Coordinates of C-alpha atoms in Angstrom, one line a residue:
M1 CA -14.6 -4.2 -3.5
L2 CA -11.5 -2.3 -2.6
P3 CA -8.3 -1.8 -4.5
A4 CA -5.5 -3.6 -3.0
T5 CA -3.1 -1.3 -1.8
F6 CA -2.0 1.6 -0.1
K7 CA -2.7 5.5 -0.2
L8 CA -1.0 8.6 0.9
C9 CA -2.3 12.1 1.8
A10 CA -0.3 14.8 0.0
G11 CA -1.1 18.5 -0.4
I12 CA -1.3 19.9 -3.8
S13 CA 1.0 22.9 -4.5
Y14 CA -0.2 26.1 -6.1
R15 CA 0.0 26.1 -9.9
H16 CA 2.5 29.0 -10.1
T17 CA 5.0 27.0 -8.0
R18 CA 5.3 24.2 -10.5
N19 CA 7.5 26.1 -12.9
M20 CA 9.9 27.4 -10.2
T21 CA 13.5 26.6 -11.0
G22 CA 16.2 25.3 -8.7
L23 CA 13.9 23.0 -6.7
R24 CA 15.6 19.9 -5.7
K25 CA 14.1 16.8 -4.3
N26 CA 15.5 16.1 -0.9
A27 CA 15.5 12.4 -1.0
L28 CA 15.6 10.9 2.5
A29 CA 18.6 8.8 2.2
A30 CA 18.2 7.6 5.8
I31 CA 15.2 5.5 4.9
H32 CA 17.3 3.5 2.4
H33 CA 19.9 2.8 5.1
E34 CA 17.4 1.9 7.8
L35 CA 15.3 -0.3 5.5
N36 CA 18.4 -2.1 4.4
Q37 CA 19.2 -2.7 8.1
M38 CA 15.8 -4.1 9.0
A39 CA 15.4 -6.2 5.8
G40 CA 18.9 -7.8 5.8
P41 CA 19.8 -11.4 6.7
G42 CA 18.6 -12.6 10.0
S43 CA 16.3 -9.6 10.5
E44 CA 13.2 -11.4 11.8
N45 CA 12.7 -8.5 14.3
W46 CA 12.4 -5.8 11.5
I47 CA 9.3 -4.2 13.0
H48 CA 10.9 -3.8 16.4
H49 CA 14.0 -2.4 14.7
V50 CA 11.9 0.3 13.2
R51 CA 10.3 1.1 16.5
R52 CA 13.7 1.7 18.0
R53 CA 14.8 3.9 15.2
S54 CA 12.0 6.4 15.0
S55 CA 14.2 9.0 13.3
F56 CA 14.9 6.9 10.2
L57 CA 13.1 9.3 7.9
S58 CA 14.6 12.5 9.3
S59 CA 18.4 12.1 9.5
R60 CA 20.9 12.3 6.6
I61 CA 19.5 14.0 3.4
E62 CA 20.9 13.6 -0.1
E63 CA 20.1 15.7 -3.1
V64 CA 19.5 13.3 -6.1
E65 CA 17.2 14.9 -8.7
E66 CA 15.3 18.0 -9.6
Y67 CA 11.6 17.8 -8.9
S68 CA 8.8 20.3 -8.7
Q69 CA 7.5 21.4 -5.3
E70 CA 4.4 19.3 -5.9
E71 CA 6.4 16.2 -6.6
V72 CA 8.5 16.7 -3.5
A73 CA 5.4 17.0 -1.4
Y74 CA 4.1 13.6 -2.7
V75 CA 7.5 11.9 -2.1
K76 CA 7.8 13.3 1.5
Q77 CA 4.3 12.4 2.5
G78 CA 4.7 8.9 1.0
E79 CA 7.8 8.3 3.1
R80 CA 6.0 9.5 6.2
A81 CA 3.0 7.3 5.5
L82 CA 5.4 4.3 5.3
Q83 CA 6.8 5.2 8.7
E84 CA 3.4 5.6 10.2
A85 CA 2.1 2.3 8.8
I86 CA 5.2 0.4 10.1
S87 CA 4.8 2.0 13.5
I88 CA 1.2 0.7 13.7
L89 CA 2.4 -2.8 12.6
A90 CA 5.1 -2.6 15.3
E91 CA 2.5 -2.5 18.1
Q92 CA 1.8 -6.1 18.8
D93 CA -0.8 -5.5 21.6
G94 CA -4.5 -4.8 21.2
W95 CA -5.2 -6.7 18.0
T96 CA -8.6 -8.6 17.9
T97 CA -9.3 -11.4 15.5
E98 CA -11.9 -10.6 12.9
T99 CA -11.8 -13.8 10.8
I100 CA -9.6 -16.9 10.2
A101 CA -10.1 -18.7 6.9
S102 CA -9.9 -22.5 6.6
N103 CA -6.4 -22.1 4.9
G104 CA -5.1 -20.2 7.9
D105 CA -5.4 -16.7 6.4
K106 CA -6.1 -14.3 9.3
V107 CA -7.5 -10.8 9.6
L108 CA -7.0 -8.8 12.8
S109 CA -8.2 -5.4 13.8
K110 CA -7.6 -2.6 16.3
V111 CA -8.5 1.0 16.9
V112 CA -5.5 3.4 16.5
P113 CA -5.7 6.9 18.0
G114 CA -5.8 9.5 15.4
V115 CA -6.4 6.9 12.6
G116 CA -9.4 4.9 13.6
K117 CA -10.0 1.2 13.1
V118 CA -7.4 -0.6 11.0
F119 CA -7.3 -4.2 9.7
K120 CA -4.3 -6.4 9.3
L121 CA -4.2 -9.4 7.0
E122 CA -1.5 -12.1 7.7
V123 CA -1.0 -14.9 5.2
V124 CA 1.7 -17.0 3.6
V125 CA 1.8 -17.1 -0.2
D126 CA 3.6 -19.8 -2.2
Q127 CA 5.6 -17.4 -4.2
P128 CA 8.9 -15.5 -3.5
P129 CA 8.6 -11.8 -2.6
D130 CA 10.2 -10.6 -5.8
S131 CA 7.5 -12.3 -7.9
L132 CA 4.7 -10.7 -5.8
Y133 CA 6.4 -7.3 -5.9
G134 CA 6.6 -7.5 -9.7
E135 CA 2.9 -8.3 -9.9
L136 CA 1.7 -5.7 -7.4
V137 CA 4.0 -2.9 -8.5
G138 CA 5.2 -3.6 -12.0
N139 CA 1.8 -4.8 -13.2
M140 CA -0.3 -2.6 -11.0
E141 CA -2.5 -1.4 -13.9
Q142 CA -3.5 -5.0 -14.7
M143 CA -5.0 -5.6 -11.3
G144 CA -8.6 -5.3 -12.7
E145 CA -7.9 -8.3 -14.9
W146 CA -7.6 -10.7 -11.9
N147 CA -9.2 -9.0 -9.0
P148 CA -13.0 -8.8 -9.4
N149 CA -13.2 -6.3 -6.6
V150 CA -11.3 -3.8 -8.7
K151 CA -12.6 -2.3 -11.9
Q152 CA -9.6 -0.2 -12.8
V153 CA -6.2 1.0 -11.6
K154 CA -4.6 3.9 -13.6
I155 CA -1.2 5.6 -12.9
L156 CA -1.7 9.3 -13.1
Q157 CA 1.8 10.4 -12.3
K158 CA 5.2 8.7 -11.6
I159 CA 7.8 10.4 -9.5
G160 CA 11.1 8.6 -9.7
N161 CA 11.3 4.9 -9.0
D162 CA 9.5 4.8 -5.7
T163 CA 6.5 7.1 -5.8
M164 CA 3.4 7.3 -8.0
V165 CA -0.1 8.8 -7.9
T166 CA -2.9 6.5 -9.0
H167 CA -6.6 6.5 -9.6
E168 CA -8.5 3.3 -8.6
V169 CA -12.2 2.3 -9.0
S170 CA -13.6 -0.5 -6.9
A171 CA -16.5 -2.7 -7.8
E172 CA -19.7 -2.8 -5.8
T173 CA -20.1 -5.6 -3.3
P174 CA -22.6 -8.5 -3.9
G175 CA -26.1 -7.1 -3.6
N176 CA -24.6 -3.6 -3.9
V177 CA -24.5 -3.4 -0.1
V178 CA -21.5 -1.0 -0.7
G179 CA -21.6 0.7 -4.1
P180 CA -18.6 1.5 -6.3
R181 CA -15.9 3.7 -4.7
D182 CA -13.0 5.5 -6.3
F183 CA -9.7 6.6 -4.7
V184 CA -6.9 8.9 -5.7
S185 CA -3.7 7.7 -4.0
V186 CA 0.0 8.4 -3.7
R187 CA 1.9 5.2 -3.3
C188 CA 5.4 4.6 -2.0
A189 CA 7.2 1.3 -3.0
K190 CA 10.5 0.3 -1.4
R191 CA 12.6 -2.8 -1.8
R192 CA 15.3 -3.3 0.8
G193 CA 17.2 -6.5 0.9
S194 CA 14.8 -9.4 0.7
T195 CA 11.8 -7.3 2.0
C196 CA 9.4 -5.2 0.0
F197 CA 7.2 -2.4 1.3
L198 CA 4.2 -1.0 -0.5
A199 CA 2.7 1.9 1.4
G200 CA 0.1 4.5 0.6
R201 CA -2.6 7.0 1.5
S202 CA -5.3 9.0 -0.1
T203 CA -4.4 12.3 -1.8
Q204 CA -5.6 14.8 -4.3
H205 CA -4.5 15.2 -7.9
P206 CA -5.5 18.0 -10.4
G207 CA -5.8 15.4 -13.1
M208 CA -8.6 13.4 -11.3
P209 CA -11.3 15.5 -9.6
E210 CA -14.2 13.7 -8.0
Q211 CA -16.4 11.8 -10.5
R212 CA -20.1 12.2 -10.7
G213 CA -22.0 9.1 -9.6
V214 CA -19.0 7.6 -7.7
V215 CA -18.2 8.1 -4.1
R216 CA -14.7 9.3 -3.4
A217 CA -13.5 7.2 -0.5
E218 CA -10.3 7.8 1.5
N219 CA -7.8 5.5 3.2
G220 CA -4.4 5.3 4.8
P221 CA -2.0 4.8 6.1
T222 CA -1.9 1.4 4.5
C223 CA 1.1 -0.9 3.8
I224 CA 1.8 -4.3 2.3
V225 CA 5.0 -6.0 3.6
L226 CA 6.4 -8.9 1.6
K227 CA 9.1 -10.9 3.5
P228 CA 10.5 -14.3 2.8
D229 CA 8.9 -17.0 5.0
A230 CA 11.3 -18.0 7.8
E231 CA 10.9 -21.7 7.0
N232 CA 10.9 -21.5 3.2
P233 CA 12.4 -18.4 1.4
N234 CA 10.5 -19.4 -1.8
K235 CA 7.3 -18.5 0.1
T236 CA 6.3 -15.0 1.3
K237 CA 5.0 -13.8 4.6
F238 CA 2.4 -11.3 3.4
T239 CA 1.1 -8.6 5.8
W240 CA -1.4 -6.0 4.7
L241 CA -2.4 -3.1 6.9
L242 CA -5.6 -1.5 5.7
S243 CA -7.2 1.7 7.0
I244 CA -10.2 3.1 5.1
D245 CA -13.1 5.4 5.2
L246 CA -15.7 4.3 2.7
K247 CA -17.8 7.4 3.2
G248 CA -21.6 7.3 3.0
W249 CA -24.1 6.0 5.6
I250 CA -22.9 2.4 6.1
P251 CA -23.3 0.6 9.5
K252 CA -20.0 -0.3 11.1
T253 CA -20.9 -3.9 11.3
I254 CA -21.2 -4.0 7.5
I255 CA -18.0 -2.1 7.0
N256 CA -16.1 -4.5 9.3
R257 CA -17.4 -7.5 7.5
V258 CA -16.8 -6.0 4.0
L259 CA -13.2 -4.9 4.8
S260 CA -12.1 -8.2 6.4
Q261 CA -13.7 -10.2 3.6
T262 CA -12.1 -8.0 1.0
Q263 CA -8.6 -8.7 2.4
V264 CA -9.2 -12.5 2.5
D265 CA -10.6 -12.4 -1.1
F266 CA -7.6 -10.4 -2.3
A267 CA -5.2 -13.0 -0.9
N268 CA -7.1 -15.7 -2.8
H269 CA -7.3 -13.8 -6.0
L270 CA -3.6 -13.0 -5.8
R271 CA -2.7 -16.7 -5.3
Q272 CA -4.8 -17.6 -8.4
R273 CA -3.1 -14.8 -10.4
M274 CA 0.4 -16.0 -9.5
A275 CA -0.4 -19.6 -10.2
S276 CA -1.7 -18.6 -13.6
N277 CA 1.5 -16.7 -14.3
V278 CA 3.6 -19.8 -13.4
S279 CA 1.4 -22.0 -15.6
S280 CA 1.8 -19.6 -18.5
E281 CA 5.6 -19.6 -18.1
M282 CA 5.6 -23.4 -18.3
V283 CA 3.8 -23.6 -21.6
P284 CA 6.3 -24.4 -24.3
A285 CA 6.7 -21.9 -27.2
C286 CA 5.4 -23.0 -30.6

């Protein structure tokens, strides 16, 4: 019932600022260096490395391309959401088990000050990180084809290689316990070494105001981390941090059950999608 991924809160600049000349995107080159460090060979303690280097988004800055002030705002807030999500994942204490599936998939939760209740999915997927990254990022708009909890994902705006703004519409839950929701999100995708990061948070976009008949929900910070499994690099340790406000009058017990089940369902649907992709590649050409 939820889109899979990851949303970032960015302020929208005034219309007259969009045409200002001379604006340069201050790309935070430090994040590239730090993510390389924590995703490199032998970096099983990547989360703890990030904790020790809390300034990895704010050191050396490099001008790389000209963007509008609005685009710069999206990029910067996307980078900050990634840092915040990883900081939450770095805290190992205080997590409570919500559910453990028969295949070992596990959902944990905790309350984070200033954020609220967050959920963490931990699974192993029998595909390498690059394949999962290609599906989740490169084929993002096809998610509605294989995830019945998602009706549509549409890219509204792309900013460079790492940032995009999307509109997503989720399906209602069985029995319409929770009706359809839509989200406008800014997403930040990073690949560093063998590890992939997909972070995000809700935002606003002038091209997608609130839709009549659909509740506009909010979430973030969220983040999916794809890392080669320590025992088999052709498998992926898949971690998904989810923080969401569904809006409306929904009892917390229902919200907790829906969110944790959504994460487990997503992992299963993703496995089926990847298995289908492999099968299609093995079919001989006519």
